[in-house]
Coordinates of C-alpha atoms in Angstrom, one line a residue:
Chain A
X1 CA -54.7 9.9 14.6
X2 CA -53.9 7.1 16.8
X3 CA -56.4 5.1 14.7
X4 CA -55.1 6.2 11.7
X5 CA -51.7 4.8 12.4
X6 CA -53.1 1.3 14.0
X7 CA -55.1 1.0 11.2
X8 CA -52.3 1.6 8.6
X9 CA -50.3 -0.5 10.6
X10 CA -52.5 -3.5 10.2
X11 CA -53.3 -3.2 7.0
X12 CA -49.7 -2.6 5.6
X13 CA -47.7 -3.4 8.7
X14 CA -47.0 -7.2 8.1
X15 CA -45.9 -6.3 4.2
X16 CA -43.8 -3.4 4.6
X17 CA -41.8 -5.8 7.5
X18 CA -41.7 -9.2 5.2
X19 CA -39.9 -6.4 1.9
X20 CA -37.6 -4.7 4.2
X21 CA -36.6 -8.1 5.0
X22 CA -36.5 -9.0 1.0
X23 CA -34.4 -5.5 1.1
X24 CA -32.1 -6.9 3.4
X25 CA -31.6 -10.2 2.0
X26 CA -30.8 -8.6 -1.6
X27 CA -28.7 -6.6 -0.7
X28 CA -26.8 -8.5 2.1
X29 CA -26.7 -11.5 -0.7
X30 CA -26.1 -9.2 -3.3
X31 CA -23.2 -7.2 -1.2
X32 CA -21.4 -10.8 -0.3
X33 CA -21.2 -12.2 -3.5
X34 CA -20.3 -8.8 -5.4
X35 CA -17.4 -8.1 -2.7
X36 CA -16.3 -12.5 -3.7
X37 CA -16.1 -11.2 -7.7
X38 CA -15.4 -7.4 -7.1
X39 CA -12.6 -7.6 -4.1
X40 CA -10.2 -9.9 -6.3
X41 CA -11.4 -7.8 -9.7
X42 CA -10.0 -4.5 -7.8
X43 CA -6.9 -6.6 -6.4
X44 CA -5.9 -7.5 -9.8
X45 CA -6.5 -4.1 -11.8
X46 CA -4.4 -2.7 -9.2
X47 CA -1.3 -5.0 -9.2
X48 CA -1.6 -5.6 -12.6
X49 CA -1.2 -2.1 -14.1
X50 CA 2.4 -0.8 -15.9
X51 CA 3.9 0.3 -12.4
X52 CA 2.1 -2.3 -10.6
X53 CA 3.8 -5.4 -8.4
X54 CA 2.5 -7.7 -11.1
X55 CA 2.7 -5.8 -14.7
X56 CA 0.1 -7.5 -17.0
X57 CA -1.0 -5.5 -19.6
X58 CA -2.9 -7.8 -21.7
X59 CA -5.0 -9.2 -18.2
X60 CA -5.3 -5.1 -16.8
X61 CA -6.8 -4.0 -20.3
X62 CA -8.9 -7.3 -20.5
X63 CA -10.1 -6.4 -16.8
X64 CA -10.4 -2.3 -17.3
X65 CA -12.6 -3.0 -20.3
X66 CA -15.6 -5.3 -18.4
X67 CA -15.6 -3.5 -15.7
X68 CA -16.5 -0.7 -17.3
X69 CA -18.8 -2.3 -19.5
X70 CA -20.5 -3.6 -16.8
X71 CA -20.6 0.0 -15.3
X72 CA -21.7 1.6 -18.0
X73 CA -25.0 0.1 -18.8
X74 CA -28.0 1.3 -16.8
X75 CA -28.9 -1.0 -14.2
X76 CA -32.7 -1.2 -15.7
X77 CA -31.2 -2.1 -18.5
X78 CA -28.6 -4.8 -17.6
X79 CA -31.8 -6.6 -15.8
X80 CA -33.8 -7.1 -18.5
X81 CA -30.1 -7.9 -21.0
X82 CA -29.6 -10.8 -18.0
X83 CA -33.3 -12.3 -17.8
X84 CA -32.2 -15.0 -19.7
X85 CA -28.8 -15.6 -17.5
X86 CA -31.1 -15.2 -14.8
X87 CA -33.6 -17.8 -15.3
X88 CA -30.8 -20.1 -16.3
X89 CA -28.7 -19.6 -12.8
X90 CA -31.6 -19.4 -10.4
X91 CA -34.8 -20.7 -12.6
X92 CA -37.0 -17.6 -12.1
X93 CA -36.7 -13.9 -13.2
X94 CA -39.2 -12.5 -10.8
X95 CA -38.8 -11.9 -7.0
X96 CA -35.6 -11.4 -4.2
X97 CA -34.3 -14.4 -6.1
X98 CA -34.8 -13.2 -9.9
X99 CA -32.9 -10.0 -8.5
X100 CA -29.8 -11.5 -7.1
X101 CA -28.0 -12.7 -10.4
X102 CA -28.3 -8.7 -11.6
X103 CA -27.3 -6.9 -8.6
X104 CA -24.6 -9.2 -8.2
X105 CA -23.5 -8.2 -12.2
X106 CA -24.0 -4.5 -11.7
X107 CA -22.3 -4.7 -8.0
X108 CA -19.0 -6.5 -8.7
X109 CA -17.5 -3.9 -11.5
X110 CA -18.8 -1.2 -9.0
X111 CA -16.9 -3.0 -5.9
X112 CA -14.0 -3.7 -8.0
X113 CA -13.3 0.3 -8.8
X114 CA -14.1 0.8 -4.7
X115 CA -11.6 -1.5 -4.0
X116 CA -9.2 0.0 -6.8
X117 CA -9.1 3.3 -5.4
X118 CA -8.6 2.3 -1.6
X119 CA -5.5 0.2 -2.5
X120 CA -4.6 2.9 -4.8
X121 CA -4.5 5.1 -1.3
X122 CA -1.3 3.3 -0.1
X123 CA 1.3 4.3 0.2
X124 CA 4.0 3.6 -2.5
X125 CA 6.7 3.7 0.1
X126 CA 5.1 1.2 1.8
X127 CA 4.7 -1.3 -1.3
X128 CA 8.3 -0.1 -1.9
X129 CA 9.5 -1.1 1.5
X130 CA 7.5 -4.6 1.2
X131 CA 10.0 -5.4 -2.1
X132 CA 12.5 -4.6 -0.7
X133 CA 11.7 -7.1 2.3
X134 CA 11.6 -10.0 -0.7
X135 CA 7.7 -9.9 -0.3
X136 CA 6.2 -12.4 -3.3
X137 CA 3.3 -10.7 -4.7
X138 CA 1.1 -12.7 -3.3
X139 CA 2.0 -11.4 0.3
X140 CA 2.4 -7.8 -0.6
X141 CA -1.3 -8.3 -1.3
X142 CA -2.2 -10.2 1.6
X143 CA 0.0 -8.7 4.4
X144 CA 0.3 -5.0 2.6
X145 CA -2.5 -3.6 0.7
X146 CA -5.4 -5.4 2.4
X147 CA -4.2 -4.4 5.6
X148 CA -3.1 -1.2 5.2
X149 CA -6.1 -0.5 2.7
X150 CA -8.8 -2.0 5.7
X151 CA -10.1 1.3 7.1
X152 CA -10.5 2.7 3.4
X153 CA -12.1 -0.9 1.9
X154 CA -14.7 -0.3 5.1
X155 CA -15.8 3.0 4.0
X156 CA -15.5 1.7 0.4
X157 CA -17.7 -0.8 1.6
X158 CA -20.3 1.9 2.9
X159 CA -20.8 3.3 -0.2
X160 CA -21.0 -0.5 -2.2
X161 CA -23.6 -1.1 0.2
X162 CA -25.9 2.2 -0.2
X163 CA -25.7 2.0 -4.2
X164 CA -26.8 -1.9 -4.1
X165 CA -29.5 -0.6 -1.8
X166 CA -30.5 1.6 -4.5
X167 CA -30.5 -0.8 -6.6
X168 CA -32.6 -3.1 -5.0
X169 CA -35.4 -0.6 -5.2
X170 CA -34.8 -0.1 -9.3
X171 CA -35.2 -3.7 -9.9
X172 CA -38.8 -3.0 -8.0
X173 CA -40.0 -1.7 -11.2
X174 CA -40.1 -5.2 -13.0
X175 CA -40.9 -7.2 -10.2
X176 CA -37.6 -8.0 -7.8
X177 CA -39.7 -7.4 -4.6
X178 CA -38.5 -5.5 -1.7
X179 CA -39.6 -1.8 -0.6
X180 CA -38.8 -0.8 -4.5
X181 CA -41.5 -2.9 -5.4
X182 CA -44.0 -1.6 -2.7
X183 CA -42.8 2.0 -3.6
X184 CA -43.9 1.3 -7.3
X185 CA -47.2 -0.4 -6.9
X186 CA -49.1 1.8 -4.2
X187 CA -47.0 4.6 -4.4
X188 CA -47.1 4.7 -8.4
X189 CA -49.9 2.3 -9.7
X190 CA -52.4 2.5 -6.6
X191 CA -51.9 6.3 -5.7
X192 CA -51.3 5.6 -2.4
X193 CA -49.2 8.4 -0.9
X194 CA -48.9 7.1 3.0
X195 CA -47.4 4.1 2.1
X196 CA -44.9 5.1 -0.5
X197 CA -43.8 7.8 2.2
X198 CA -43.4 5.1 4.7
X199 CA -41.3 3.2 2.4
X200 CA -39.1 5.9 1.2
X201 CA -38.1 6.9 5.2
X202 CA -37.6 3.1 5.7
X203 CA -35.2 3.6 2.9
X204 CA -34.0 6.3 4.5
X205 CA -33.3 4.7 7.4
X206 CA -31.7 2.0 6.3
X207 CA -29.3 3.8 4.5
X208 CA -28.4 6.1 8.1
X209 CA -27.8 3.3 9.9
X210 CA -25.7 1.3 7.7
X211 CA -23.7 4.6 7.0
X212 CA -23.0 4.9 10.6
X213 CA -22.0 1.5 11.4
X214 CA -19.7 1.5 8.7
X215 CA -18.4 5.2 9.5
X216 CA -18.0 3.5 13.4
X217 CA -16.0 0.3 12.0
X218 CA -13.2 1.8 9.9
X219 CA -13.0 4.4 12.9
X220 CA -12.6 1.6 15.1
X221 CA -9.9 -0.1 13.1
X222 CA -8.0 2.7 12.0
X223 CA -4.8 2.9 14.0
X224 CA -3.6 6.0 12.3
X225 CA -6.0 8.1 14.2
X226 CA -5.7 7.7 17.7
X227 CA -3.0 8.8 20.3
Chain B
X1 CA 32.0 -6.8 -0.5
X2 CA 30.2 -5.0 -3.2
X3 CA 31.8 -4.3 -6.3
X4 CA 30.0 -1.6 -8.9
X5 CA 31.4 -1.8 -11.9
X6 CA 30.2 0.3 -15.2
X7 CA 26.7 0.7 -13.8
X8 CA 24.4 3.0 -16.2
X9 CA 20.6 3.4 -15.6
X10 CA 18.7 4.7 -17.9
X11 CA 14.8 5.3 -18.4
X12 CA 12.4 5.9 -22.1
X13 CA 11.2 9.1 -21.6
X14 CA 8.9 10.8 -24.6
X15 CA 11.7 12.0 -27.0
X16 CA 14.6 10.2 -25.9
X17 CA 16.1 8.6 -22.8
X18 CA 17.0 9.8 -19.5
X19 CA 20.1 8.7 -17.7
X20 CA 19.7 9.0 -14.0
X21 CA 23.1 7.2 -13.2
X22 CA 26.3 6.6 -15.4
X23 CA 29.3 4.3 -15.7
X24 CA 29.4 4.0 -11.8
X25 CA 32.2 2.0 -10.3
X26 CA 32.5 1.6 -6.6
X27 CA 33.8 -1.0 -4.0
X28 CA 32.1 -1.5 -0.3
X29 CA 34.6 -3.3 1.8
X30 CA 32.6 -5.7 4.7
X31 CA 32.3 -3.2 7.6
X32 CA 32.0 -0.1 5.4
X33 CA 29.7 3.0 6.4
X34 CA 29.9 4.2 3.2
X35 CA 28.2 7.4 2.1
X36 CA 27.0 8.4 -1.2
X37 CA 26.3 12.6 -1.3
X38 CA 24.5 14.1 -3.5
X39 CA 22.0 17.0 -4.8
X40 CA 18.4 16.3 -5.4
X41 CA 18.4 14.3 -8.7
X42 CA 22.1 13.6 -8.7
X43 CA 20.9 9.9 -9.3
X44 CA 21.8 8.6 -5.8
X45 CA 18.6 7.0 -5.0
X46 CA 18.7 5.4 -8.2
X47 CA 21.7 3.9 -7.3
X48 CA 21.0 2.7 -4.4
X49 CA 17.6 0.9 -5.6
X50 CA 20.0 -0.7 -8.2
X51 CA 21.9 -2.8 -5.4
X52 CA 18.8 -4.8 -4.5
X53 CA 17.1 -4.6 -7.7
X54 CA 14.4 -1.8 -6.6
X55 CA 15.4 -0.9 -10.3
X56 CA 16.9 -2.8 -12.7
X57 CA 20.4 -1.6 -14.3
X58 CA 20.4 -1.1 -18.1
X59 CA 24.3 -1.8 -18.1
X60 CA 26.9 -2.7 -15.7
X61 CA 27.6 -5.3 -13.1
X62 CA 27.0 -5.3 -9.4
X63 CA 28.9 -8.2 -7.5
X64 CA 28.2 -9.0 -4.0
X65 CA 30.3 -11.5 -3.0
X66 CA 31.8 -12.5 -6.2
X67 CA 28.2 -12.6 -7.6
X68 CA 26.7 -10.5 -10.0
X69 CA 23.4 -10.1 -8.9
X70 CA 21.7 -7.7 -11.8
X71 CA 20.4 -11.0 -13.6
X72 CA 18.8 -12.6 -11.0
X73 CA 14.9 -13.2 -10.7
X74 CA 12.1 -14.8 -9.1
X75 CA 13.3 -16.9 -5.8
X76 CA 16.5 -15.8 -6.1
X77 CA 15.8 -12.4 -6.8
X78 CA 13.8 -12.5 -3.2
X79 CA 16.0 -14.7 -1.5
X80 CA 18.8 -12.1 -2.3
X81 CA 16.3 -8.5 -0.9
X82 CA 15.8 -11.0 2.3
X83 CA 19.0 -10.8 3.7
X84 CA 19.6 -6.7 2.6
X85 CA 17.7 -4.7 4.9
X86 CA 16.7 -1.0 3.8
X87 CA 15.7 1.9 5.8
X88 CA 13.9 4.9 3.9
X89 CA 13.0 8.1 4.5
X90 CA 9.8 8.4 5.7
X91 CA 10.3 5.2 7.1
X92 CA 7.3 3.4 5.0
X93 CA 6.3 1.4 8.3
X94 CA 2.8 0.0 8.1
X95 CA 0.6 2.0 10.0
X96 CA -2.2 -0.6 11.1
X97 CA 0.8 -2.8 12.5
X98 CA 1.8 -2.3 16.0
X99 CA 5.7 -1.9 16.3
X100 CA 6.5 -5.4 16.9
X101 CA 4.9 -6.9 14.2
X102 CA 6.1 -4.1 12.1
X103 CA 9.7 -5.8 13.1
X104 CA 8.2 -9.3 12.5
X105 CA 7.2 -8.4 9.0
X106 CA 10.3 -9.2 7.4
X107 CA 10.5 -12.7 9.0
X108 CA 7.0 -13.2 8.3
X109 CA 7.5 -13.2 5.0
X110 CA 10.6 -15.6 4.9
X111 CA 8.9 -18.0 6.4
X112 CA 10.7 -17.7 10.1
X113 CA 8.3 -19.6 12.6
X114 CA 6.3 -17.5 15.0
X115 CA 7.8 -17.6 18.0
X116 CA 11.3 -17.4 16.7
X117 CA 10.2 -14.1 14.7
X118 CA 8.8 -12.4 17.9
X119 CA 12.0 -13.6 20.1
X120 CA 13.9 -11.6 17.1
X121 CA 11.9 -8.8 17.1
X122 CA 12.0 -7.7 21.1
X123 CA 15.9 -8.4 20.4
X124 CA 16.0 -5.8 17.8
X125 CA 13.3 -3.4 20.1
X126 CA 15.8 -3.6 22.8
X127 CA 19.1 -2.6 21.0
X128 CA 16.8 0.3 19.5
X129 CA 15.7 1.4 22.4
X130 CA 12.0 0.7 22.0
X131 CA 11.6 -2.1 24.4
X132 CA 8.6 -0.6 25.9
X133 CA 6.7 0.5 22.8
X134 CA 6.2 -2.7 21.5
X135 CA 2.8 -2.4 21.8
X136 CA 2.0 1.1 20.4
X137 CA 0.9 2.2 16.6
X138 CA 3.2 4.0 14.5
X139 CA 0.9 7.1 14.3
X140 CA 1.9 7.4 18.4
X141 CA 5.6 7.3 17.8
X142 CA 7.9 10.4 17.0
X143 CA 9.9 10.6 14.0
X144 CA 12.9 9.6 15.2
X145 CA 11.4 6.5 17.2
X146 CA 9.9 5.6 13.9
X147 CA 13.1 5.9 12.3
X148 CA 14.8 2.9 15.1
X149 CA 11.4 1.0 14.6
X150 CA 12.6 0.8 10.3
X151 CA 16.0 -0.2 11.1
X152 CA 15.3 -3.0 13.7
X153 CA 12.6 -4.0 10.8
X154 CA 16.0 -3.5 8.8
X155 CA 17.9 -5.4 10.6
X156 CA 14.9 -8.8 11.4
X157 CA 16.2 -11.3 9.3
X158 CA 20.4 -10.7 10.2
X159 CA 21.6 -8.7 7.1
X160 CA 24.7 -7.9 5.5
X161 CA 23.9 -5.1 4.4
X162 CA 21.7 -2.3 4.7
X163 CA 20.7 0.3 2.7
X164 CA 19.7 4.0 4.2
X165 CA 18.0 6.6 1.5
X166 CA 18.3 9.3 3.1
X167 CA 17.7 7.8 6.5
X168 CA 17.5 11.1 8.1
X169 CA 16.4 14.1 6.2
X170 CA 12.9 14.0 7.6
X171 CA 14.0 14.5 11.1
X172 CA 15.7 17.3 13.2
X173 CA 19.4 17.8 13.8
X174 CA 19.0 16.1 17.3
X175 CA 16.9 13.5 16.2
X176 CA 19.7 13.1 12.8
X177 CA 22.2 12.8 15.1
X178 CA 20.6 10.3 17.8
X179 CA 19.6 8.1 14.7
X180 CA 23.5 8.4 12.7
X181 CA 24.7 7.3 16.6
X182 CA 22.2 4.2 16.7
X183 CA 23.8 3.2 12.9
X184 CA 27.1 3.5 14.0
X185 CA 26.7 1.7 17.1
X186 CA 25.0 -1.0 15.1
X187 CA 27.7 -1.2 12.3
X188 CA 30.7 -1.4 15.6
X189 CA 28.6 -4.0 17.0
X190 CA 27.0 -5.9 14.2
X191 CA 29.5 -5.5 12.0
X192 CA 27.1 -5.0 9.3
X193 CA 27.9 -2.9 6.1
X194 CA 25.9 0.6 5.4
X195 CA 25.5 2.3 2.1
X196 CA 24.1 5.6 2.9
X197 CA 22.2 7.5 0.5
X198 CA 22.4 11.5 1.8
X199 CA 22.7 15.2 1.0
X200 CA 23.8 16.6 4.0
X201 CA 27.4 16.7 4.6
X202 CA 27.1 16.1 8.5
X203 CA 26.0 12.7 7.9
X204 CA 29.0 12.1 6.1
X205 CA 31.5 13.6 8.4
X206 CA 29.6 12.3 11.6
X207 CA 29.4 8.8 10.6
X208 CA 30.8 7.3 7.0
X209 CA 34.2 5.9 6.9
X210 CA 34.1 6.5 3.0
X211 CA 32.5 8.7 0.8
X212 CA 31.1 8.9 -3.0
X213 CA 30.7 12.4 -4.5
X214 CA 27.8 12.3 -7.4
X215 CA 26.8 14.8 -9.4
X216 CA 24.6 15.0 -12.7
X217 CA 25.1 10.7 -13.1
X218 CA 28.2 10.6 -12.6
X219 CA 30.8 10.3 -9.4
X220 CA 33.5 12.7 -9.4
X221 CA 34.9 12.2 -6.4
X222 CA 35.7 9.0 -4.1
X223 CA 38.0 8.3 -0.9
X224 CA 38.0 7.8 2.8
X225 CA 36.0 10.3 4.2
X226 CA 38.5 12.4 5.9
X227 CA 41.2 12.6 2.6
X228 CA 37.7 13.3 0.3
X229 CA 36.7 16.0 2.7
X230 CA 39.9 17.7 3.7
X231 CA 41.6 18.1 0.5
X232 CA 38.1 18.3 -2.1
X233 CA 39.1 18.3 -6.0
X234 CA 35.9 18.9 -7.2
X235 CA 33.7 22.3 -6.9
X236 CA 30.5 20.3 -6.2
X237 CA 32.0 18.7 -3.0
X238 CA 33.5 22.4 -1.8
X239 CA 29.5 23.3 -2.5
X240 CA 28.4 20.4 -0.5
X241 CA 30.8 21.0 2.2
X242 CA 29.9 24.9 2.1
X243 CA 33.1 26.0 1.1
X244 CA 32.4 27.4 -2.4
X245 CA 30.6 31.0 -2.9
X246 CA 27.1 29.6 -2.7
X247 CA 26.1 32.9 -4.1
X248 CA 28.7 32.9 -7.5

């Protein structure tokens, strides 16, 4: 038994480390630039609708519209619409880096409806109570929503994170790298049970512990909560 | 002084309009506690949201000061909200803000310098009574010591006048009557104007030096409190002041 594991250990061991790094970085790069396009998208469909601080109706239908095109097509799909966008932005369709420019497309929309429906958790009084302090809409955004919406954008977060994780292990099938990509080849291609098992409880994994920290951080910062 | 003159509010609804207020015309002398009763839907909290532009009258004037104020916009529009504090009633504090920077807030945002702002702030903590929760979260605060939390943030940035919808219809008859005390302490001593927005009698009687009667839009009834009260023309006020059959 103990054999069995060494042996799988050295014969996968240094692979299955080197794509749950490529995991990682996708969806940590993926995550970061998503949240830079998808935090100001969600900020803007919220204060931008009839009722909103900032009524713009041409801007919030102009907004509503590609966000939900962009959630609407299947991510396989939107990778191979975007391979020539891809190779233009980072010269390569293939890999961690041929990934990126996709995830980052199919994540921001996403983020931008998370975000949406955290602010939309405020409380009106509140963003009631910040016009009638003379607040520009500018800082009702900065020193209102954001702040009240933090514990709710963490948790948001959680769940931008898991599903760009998911993701990730899509654009396996044509090549992105990462434990998708193992998953595919031996556990599809090859036949090889062991290692697609392995891969799917490092998947696992990943997704429990980034649940938890996320669950511990809005906890953390949440002053509604505690006595 | 506040002069209301005309003021209508109305809103598109799908077949028609709705008017929540009609041809109002009040005056707020400097000084005033001066309470506005009414029944659920009367239009009261429209009318208050009128005075700092919360909602925007369709007709009328309202001058404060000599100046109508329902045209302005943009810088002077905020300029104006600024220096008229408002108190609500579920306070609308911000809950991941401890109480002193809840009392900051309003300085924050016009620009007063750091230092200066939290100087102000433990001020206003002290003449609420809060000195020593400075530190605390809303969510560990009682109703009532949220309550004196929103009117020192009401009070930050040295109003004229403040505005109270319904500052006390989410908290106890002790609690109401702590809180009406703190306002009319802070009126004697700061000499700054109230409007407030109620529908309980005993707020009226306990605290407001005049008093508006609305009803469906429109006011029926205005005066110093205790002529309004004493000698009531109209059957809504007998009602309000429980002096009607409730039950005819």
């Amino acid at each position: 038994m103990a054999e069995t594991i060494l042996g799988f250990l050295e014969r996968y061991g240094g692979m299955l480390l080197e794509e749950t790094a490529n995991t990682l970085i996708m969806t940590g790069t993926a995550t970061l630039f998503a949240y830079i396009l998808g935090l100001p998208m969600g900020v803007l469909l919220t204060i931008s609708q009839p009722y909103g601080i900032w009524p713009h109706k041409r801007l919030n239908r102009v907004l509503g519209w590609f966000v939900n095109i962009g959630r609407s097509l299947p991510f396989i799909i939107l990778i191979v619409l975007l391979f020539p966008l891809t190779k233009l932005i980072v010269g390569t369709k293939l890999g961690v880096r041929g990934a990126i420019v996709p995830l980052i497309v199919a994540a921001a929309p996403f983020v931008a409806r998370m975000v949406e429906t955290s602010l939309a958790e405020v409380d009106d009084g509140i963003i009631e109570a910040a016009q009638s302090m003379g607040a520009t809409a500018g800082q009702i955004v900065w020193k209102f929503y954001l702040p009240e919406a933090l514990p709710s954008l963490t948790l948001g977060g959680s769940i931008s994170v898991i599903s760009i994780l998911a993701y990730t292990a899509i654009a396996g099938a044509v090549g992105a790298g990462g434990l998708g990509d193992v998953a595919i080849r031996y556990g599809y291609h090859r036949s090889n049970p062991p290692v697609l098992v392995v891969t799917a409880v490092l998947l696992i994994l990943m997704v429990q512990v980034i649940q938890s920290l996320f669950n511990f951080i809005a906890w953390k910062i949440d002053k509604r909560i505690r006595q | 002084m506040i002069e209301i003159r005309e003021l209508t509010k109305s809103y598109p609804v799908s077949g028609g309009t709705f008017t929540a207020i009609e041809h109002i015309d009040l005056t707020i002398e400097d000084g005033d506690i001066f309470g506005i009763i009414g029944m659920s839907g009367a239009g009261k909290s429209t009318l208050v949201r009128c005075i700092n532009l919360l909602e925007r009258p369709t007709a009328g004037s309202i001058l404060i000061d000599g100046v109508d104020v329902t045209a302005m916009q943009g810088s002077q529009l905020l300029a104006l909200r600024r220096k008229i504090g408002m108190v609500f009633q579920k306070f609308n504090l911000l809950m991941q803000r401890t109480i002193l920077d809840n009392v900051t807030l309003p300085l924050e945002i016009a620009g007063v310098e750091k230092k200066e702002r939290k100087a102000r702030a433990l001020e206003l903590l002290e003449l609420v009574g809060l000195s020593n929760q400075a530190g605390k979260y809303p969510a560990q605060l009682s109703g009532g010591q949220q309550q004196r939390v929103s009117i020192a943030r009401a009070l930050a940035n040295h109003p004229s006048l403040i505005l109270c919808d319904e500052p006390t219809s989410a908290l106890d008859s002790l609690t109401t009557n702590s809180i009406l005390k703190l306002l009319r302490d802070i009126n004697r001593k700061l000499g700054v104007t109230m409007i407030i927005i109620t529908h309980e009698i005993g707020v009226v009687q306990k605290v407001c030096n005049k008093v508006a009667v609305i009803d469906s839009s429109v006011i029926v009834e205005q005066g110093e409190t205790a002529q309004v009260l004493h000698n009531p023309c109209q059957l809504i006020t007998k009602q309000l002041l429980g002096e009607a059959d409730w039950d005819g």
